[in-house]
mmCIF file of C-alpha atoms in Angstrom:
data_model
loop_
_atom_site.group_PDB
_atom_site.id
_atom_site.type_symbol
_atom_site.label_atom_id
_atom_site.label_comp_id
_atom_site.label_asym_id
_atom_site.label_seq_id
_atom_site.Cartn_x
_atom_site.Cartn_y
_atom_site.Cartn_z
ATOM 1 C CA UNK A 142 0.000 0.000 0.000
ATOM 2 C CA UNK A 143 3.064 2.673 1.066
ATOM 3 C CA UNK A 144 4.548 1.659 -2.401
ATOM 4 C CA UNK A 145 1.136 2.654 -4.369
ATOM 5 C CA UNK A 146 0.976 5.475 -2.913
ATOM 6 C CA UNK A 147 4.842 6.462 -3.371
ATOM 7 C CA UNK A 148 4.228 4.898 -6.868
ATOM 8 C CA UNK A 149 0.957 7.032 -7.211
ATOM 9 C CA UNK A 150 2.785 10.611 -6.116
ATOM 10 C CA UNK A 151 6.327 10.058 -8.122
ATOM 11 C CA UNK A 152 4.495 9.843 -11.369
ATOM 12 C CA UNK A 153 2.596 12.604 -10.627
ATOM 13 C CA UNK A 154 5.636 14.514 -10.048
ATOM 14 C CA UNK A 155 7.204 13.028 -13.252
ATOM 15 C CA UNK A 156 4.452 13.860 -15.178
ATOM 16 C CA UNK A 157 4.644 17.518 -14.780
ATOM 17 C CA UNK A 158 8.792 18.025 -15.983
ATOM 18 C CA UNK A 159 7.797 18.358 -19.116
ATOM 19 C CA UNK A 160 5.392 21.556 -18.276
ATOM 20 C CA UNK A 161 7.937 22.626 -15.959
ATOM 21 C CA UNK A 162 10.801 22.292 -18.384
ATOM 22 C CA UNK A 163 8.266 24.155 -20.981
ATOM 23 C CA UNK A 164 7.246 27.011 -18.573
ATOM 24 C CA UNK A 165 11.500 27.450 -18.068
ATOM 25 C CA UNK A 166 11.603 27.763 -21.820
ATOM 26 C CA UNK A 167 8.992 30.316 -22.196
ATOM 27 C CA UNK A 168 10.802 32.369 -19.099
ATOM 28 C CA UNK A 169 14.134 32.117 -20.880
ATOM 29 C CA UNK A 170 13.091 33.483 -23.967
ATOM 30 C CA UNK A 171 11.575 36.277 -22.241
ATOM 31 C CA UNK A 172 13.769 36.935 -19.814
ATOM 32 C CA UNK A 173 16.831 36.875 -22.959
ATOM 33 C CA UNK A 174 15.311 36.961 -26.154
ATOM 34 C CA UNK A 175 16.335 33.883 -27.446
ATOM 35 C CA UNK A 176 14.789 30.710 -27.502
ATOM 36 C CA UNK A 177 16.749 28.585 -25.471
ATOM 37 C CA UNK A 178 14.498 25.830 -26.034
ATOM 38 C CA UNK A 179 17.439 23.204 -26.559
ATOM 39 C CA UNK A 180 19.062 23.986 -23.989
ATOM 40 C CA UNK A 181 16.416 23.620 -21.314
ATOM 41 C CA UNK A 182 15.089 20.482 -22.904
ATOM 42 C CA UNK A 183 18.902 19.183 -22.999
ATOM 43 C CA UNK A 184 18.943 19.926 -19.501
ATOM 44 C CA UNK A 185 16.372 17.514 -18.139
ATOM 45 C CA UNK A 186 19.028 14.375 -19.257
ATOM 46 C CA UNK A 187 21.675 16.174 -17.507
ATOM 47 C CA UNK A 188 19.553 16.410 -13.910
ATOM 48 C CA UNK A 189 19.286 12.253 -14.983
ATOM 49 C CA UNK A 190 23.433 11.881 -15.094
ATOM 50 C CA UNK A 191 24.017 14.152 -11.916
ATOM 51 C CA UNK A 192 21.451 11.879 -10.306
ATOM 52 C CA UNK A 193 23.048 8.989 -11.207
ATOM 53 C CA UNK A 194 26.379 10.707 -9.574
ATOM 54 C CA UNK A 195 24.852 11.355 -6.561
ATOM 55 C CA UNK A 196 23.223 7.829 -6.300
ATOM 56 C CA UNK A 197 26.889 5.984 -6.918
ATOM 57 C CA UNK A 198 28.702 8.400 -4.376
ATOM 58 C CA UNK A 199 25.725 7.888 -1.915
ATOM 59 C CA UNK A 200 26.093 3.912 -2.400
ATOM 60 C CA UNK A 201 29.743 4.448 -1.697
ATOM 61 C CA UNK A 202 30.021 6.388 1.350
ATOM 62 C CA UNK A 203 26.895 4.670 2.631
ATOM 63 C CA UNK A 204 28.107 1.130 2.609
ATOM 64 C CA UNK A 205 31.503 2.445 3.333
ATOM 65 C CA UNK A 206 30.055 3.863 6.300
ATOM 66 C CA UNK A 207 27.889 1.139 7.279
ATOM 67 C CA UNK A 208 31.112 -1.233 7.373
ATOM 68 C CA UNK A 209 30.110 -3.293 4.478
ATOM 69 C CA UNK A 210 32.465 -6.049 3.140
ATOM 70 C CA UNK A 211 31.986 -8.032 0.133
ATOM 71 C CA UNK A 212 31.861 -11.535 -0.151
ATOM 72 C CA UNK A 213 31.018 -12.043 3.713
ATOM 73 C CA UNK A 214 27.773 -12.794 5.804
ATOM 74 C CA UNK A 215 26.112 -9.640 6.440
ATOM 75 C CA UNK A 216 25.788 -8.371 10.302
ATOM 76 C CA UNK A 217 22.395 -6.959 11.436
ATOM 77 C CA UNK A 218 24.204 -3.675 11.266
ATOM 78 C CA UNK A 219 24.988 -3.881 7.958
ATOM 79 C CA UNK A 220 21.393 -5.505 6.630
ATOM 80 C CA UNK A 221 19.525 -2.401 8.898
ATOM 81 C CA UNK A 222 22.025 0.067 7.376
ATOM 82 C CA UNK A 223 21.751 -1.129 3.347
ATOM 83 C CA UNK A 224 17.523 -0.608 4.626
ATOM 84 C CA UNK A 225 18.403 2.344 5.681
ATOM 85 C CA UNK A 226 20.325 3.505 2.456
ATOM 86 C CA UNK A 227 17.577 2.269 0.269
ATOM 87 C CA UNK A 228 14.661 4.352 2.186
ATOM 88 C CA UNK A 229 16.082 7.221 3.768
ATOM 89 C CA UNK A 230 18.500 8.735 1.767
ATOM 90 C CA UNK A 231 15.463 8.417 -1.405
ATOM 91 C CA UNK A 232 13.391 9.976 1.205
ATOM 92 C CA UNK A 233 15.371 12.532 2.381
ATOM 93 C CA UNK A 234 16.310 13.642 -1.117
ATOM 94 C CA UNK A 235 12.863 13.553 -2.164
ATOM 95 C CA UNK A 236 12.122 16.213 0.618
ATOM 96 C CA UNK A 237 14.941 18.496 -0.199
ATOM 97 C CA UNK A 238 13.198 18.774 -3.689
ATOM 98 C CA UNK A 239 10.231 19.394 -3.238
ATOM 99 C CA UNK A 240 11.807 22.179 -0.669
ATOM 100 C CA UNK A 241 13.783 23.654 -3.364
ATOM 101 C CA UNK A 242 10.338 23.641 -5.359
ATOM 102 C CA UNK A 243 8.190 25.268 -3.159
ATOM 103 C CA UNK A 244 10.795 27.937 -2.422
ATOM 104 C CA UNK A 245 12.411 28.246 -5.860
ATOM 105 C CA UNK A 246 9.867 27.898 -8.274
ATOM 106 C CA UNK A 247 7.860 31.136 -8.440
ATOM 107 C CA UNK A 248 6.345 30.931 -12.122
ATOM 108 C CA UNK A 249 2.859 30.686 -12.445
ATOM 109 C CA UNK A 250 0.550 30.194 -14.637
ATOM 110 C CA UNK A 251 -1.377 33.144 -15.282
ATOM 111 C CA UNK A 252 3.126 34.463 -15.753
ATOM 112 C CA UNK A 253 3.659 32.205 -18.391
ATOM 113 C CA UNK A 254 0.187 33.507 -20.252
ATOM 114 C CA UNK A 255 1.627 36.864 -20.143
ATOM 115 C CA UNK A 256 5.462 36.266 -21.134
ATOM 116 C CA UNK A 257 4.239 33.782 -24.161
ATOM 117 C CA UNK A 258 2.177 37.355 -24.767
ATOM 118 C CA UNK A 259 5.006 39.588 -24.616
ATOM 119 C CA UNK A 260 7.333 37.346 -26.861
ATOM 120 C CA UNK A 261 4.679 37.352 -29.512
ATOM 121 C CA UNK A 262 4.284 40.764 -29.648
ATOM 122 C CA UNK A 263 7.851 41.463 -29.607
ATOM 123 C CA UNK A 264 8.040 39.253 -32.497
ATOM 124 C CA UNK A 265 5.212 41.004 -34.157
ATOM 125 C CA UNK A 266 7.201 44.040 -33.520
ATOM 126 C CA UNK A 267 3.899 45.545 -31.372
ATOM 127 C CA UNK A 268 4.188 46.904 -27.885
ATOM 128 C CA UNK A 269 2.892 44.237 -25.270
ATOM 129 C CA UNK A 270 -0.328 44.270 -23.714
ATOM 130 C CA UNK A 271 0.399 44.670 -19.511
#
C-alpha cells in the first residue's frame, strides 16, 4: 500500500517536468530573447546523469560507512544500514526537492500567459499588452 501510494505521487511529479521544463523555456526566452528551447530540454538528461552521480557516491560512502564487506555474511548492522540507504537517503532527497520547489519555483501560470504574450508581440514588432 506505502509503495502505491509512493508509486501514485512520483508519477505525478514526473508527469509535470515536461510543463515545468516548458514554462522554463517560455521564461528564458523572455527573460533573454532567445529561444533557449534546446538547452532547457537538454537539460532535463543532464539532472538524470548528476542523479546517477549522486546515487553511486551515496552507495559508496553509505556502505563504506555502514562497514560493508563483500563476499562475507552480512551483520544486522549492515542488513539495517543497506535498509536504511535504500529508504532514507530516497526519502530525504525527495524532501529536499520538493523544498527547493516550493521555495524556488515562483512561475505561475497566469506568468507564463503573459510572457508567451510579450514574446509574440515582440516578435510582431507591437508593444505588449500589460
Amino acid at each position: 500500500t506505502i509503495f502505491s501510494l509512493v508509486s501514485f505521487f512520483a508519477n505525478v511529479a514526473g508527469s509535470m517536468s515536461t510543463a515545468l521544463f516548458s514554462d522554463t523555456v517560455v521564461y528564458g526566452e523572455w527573460k533573454s530573447g532567445k529561444n533557449i528551447r534546446a538547452f532547457i530540454m537538454a537539460l532535463a538528461v543532464f539532472s538524470v546523469k548528476i542523479g546517477l552521480l549522486f546515487r553511486s557516491a551515496v552507495l559508496a560512502i553509505g556502505l563504506t560507512g555502514i562497514g560493508f564487506v563483500a563476499n562475507t555474511a552480512p551483520v544486522h548492522r549492515v542488513v539495517s544500514g543497506i535498509s536504511a540507504i535504500m529508504t532514507l537517503v530516497p526519502a530525504a532527497a525527495c524532501v529536499i526537492g520538493v523544498i527547493i520547489f516550493y521555495y524556488g519555483y515562483k512561475i505561475e501560470d497566469k506568468d507564463v500567459l503573459q510572457m508567451q504574450d510579450e514574446i509574440s508581440a515582440r516578435k510582431a514588432g507591437e508593444p505588449a499588452n500589460c
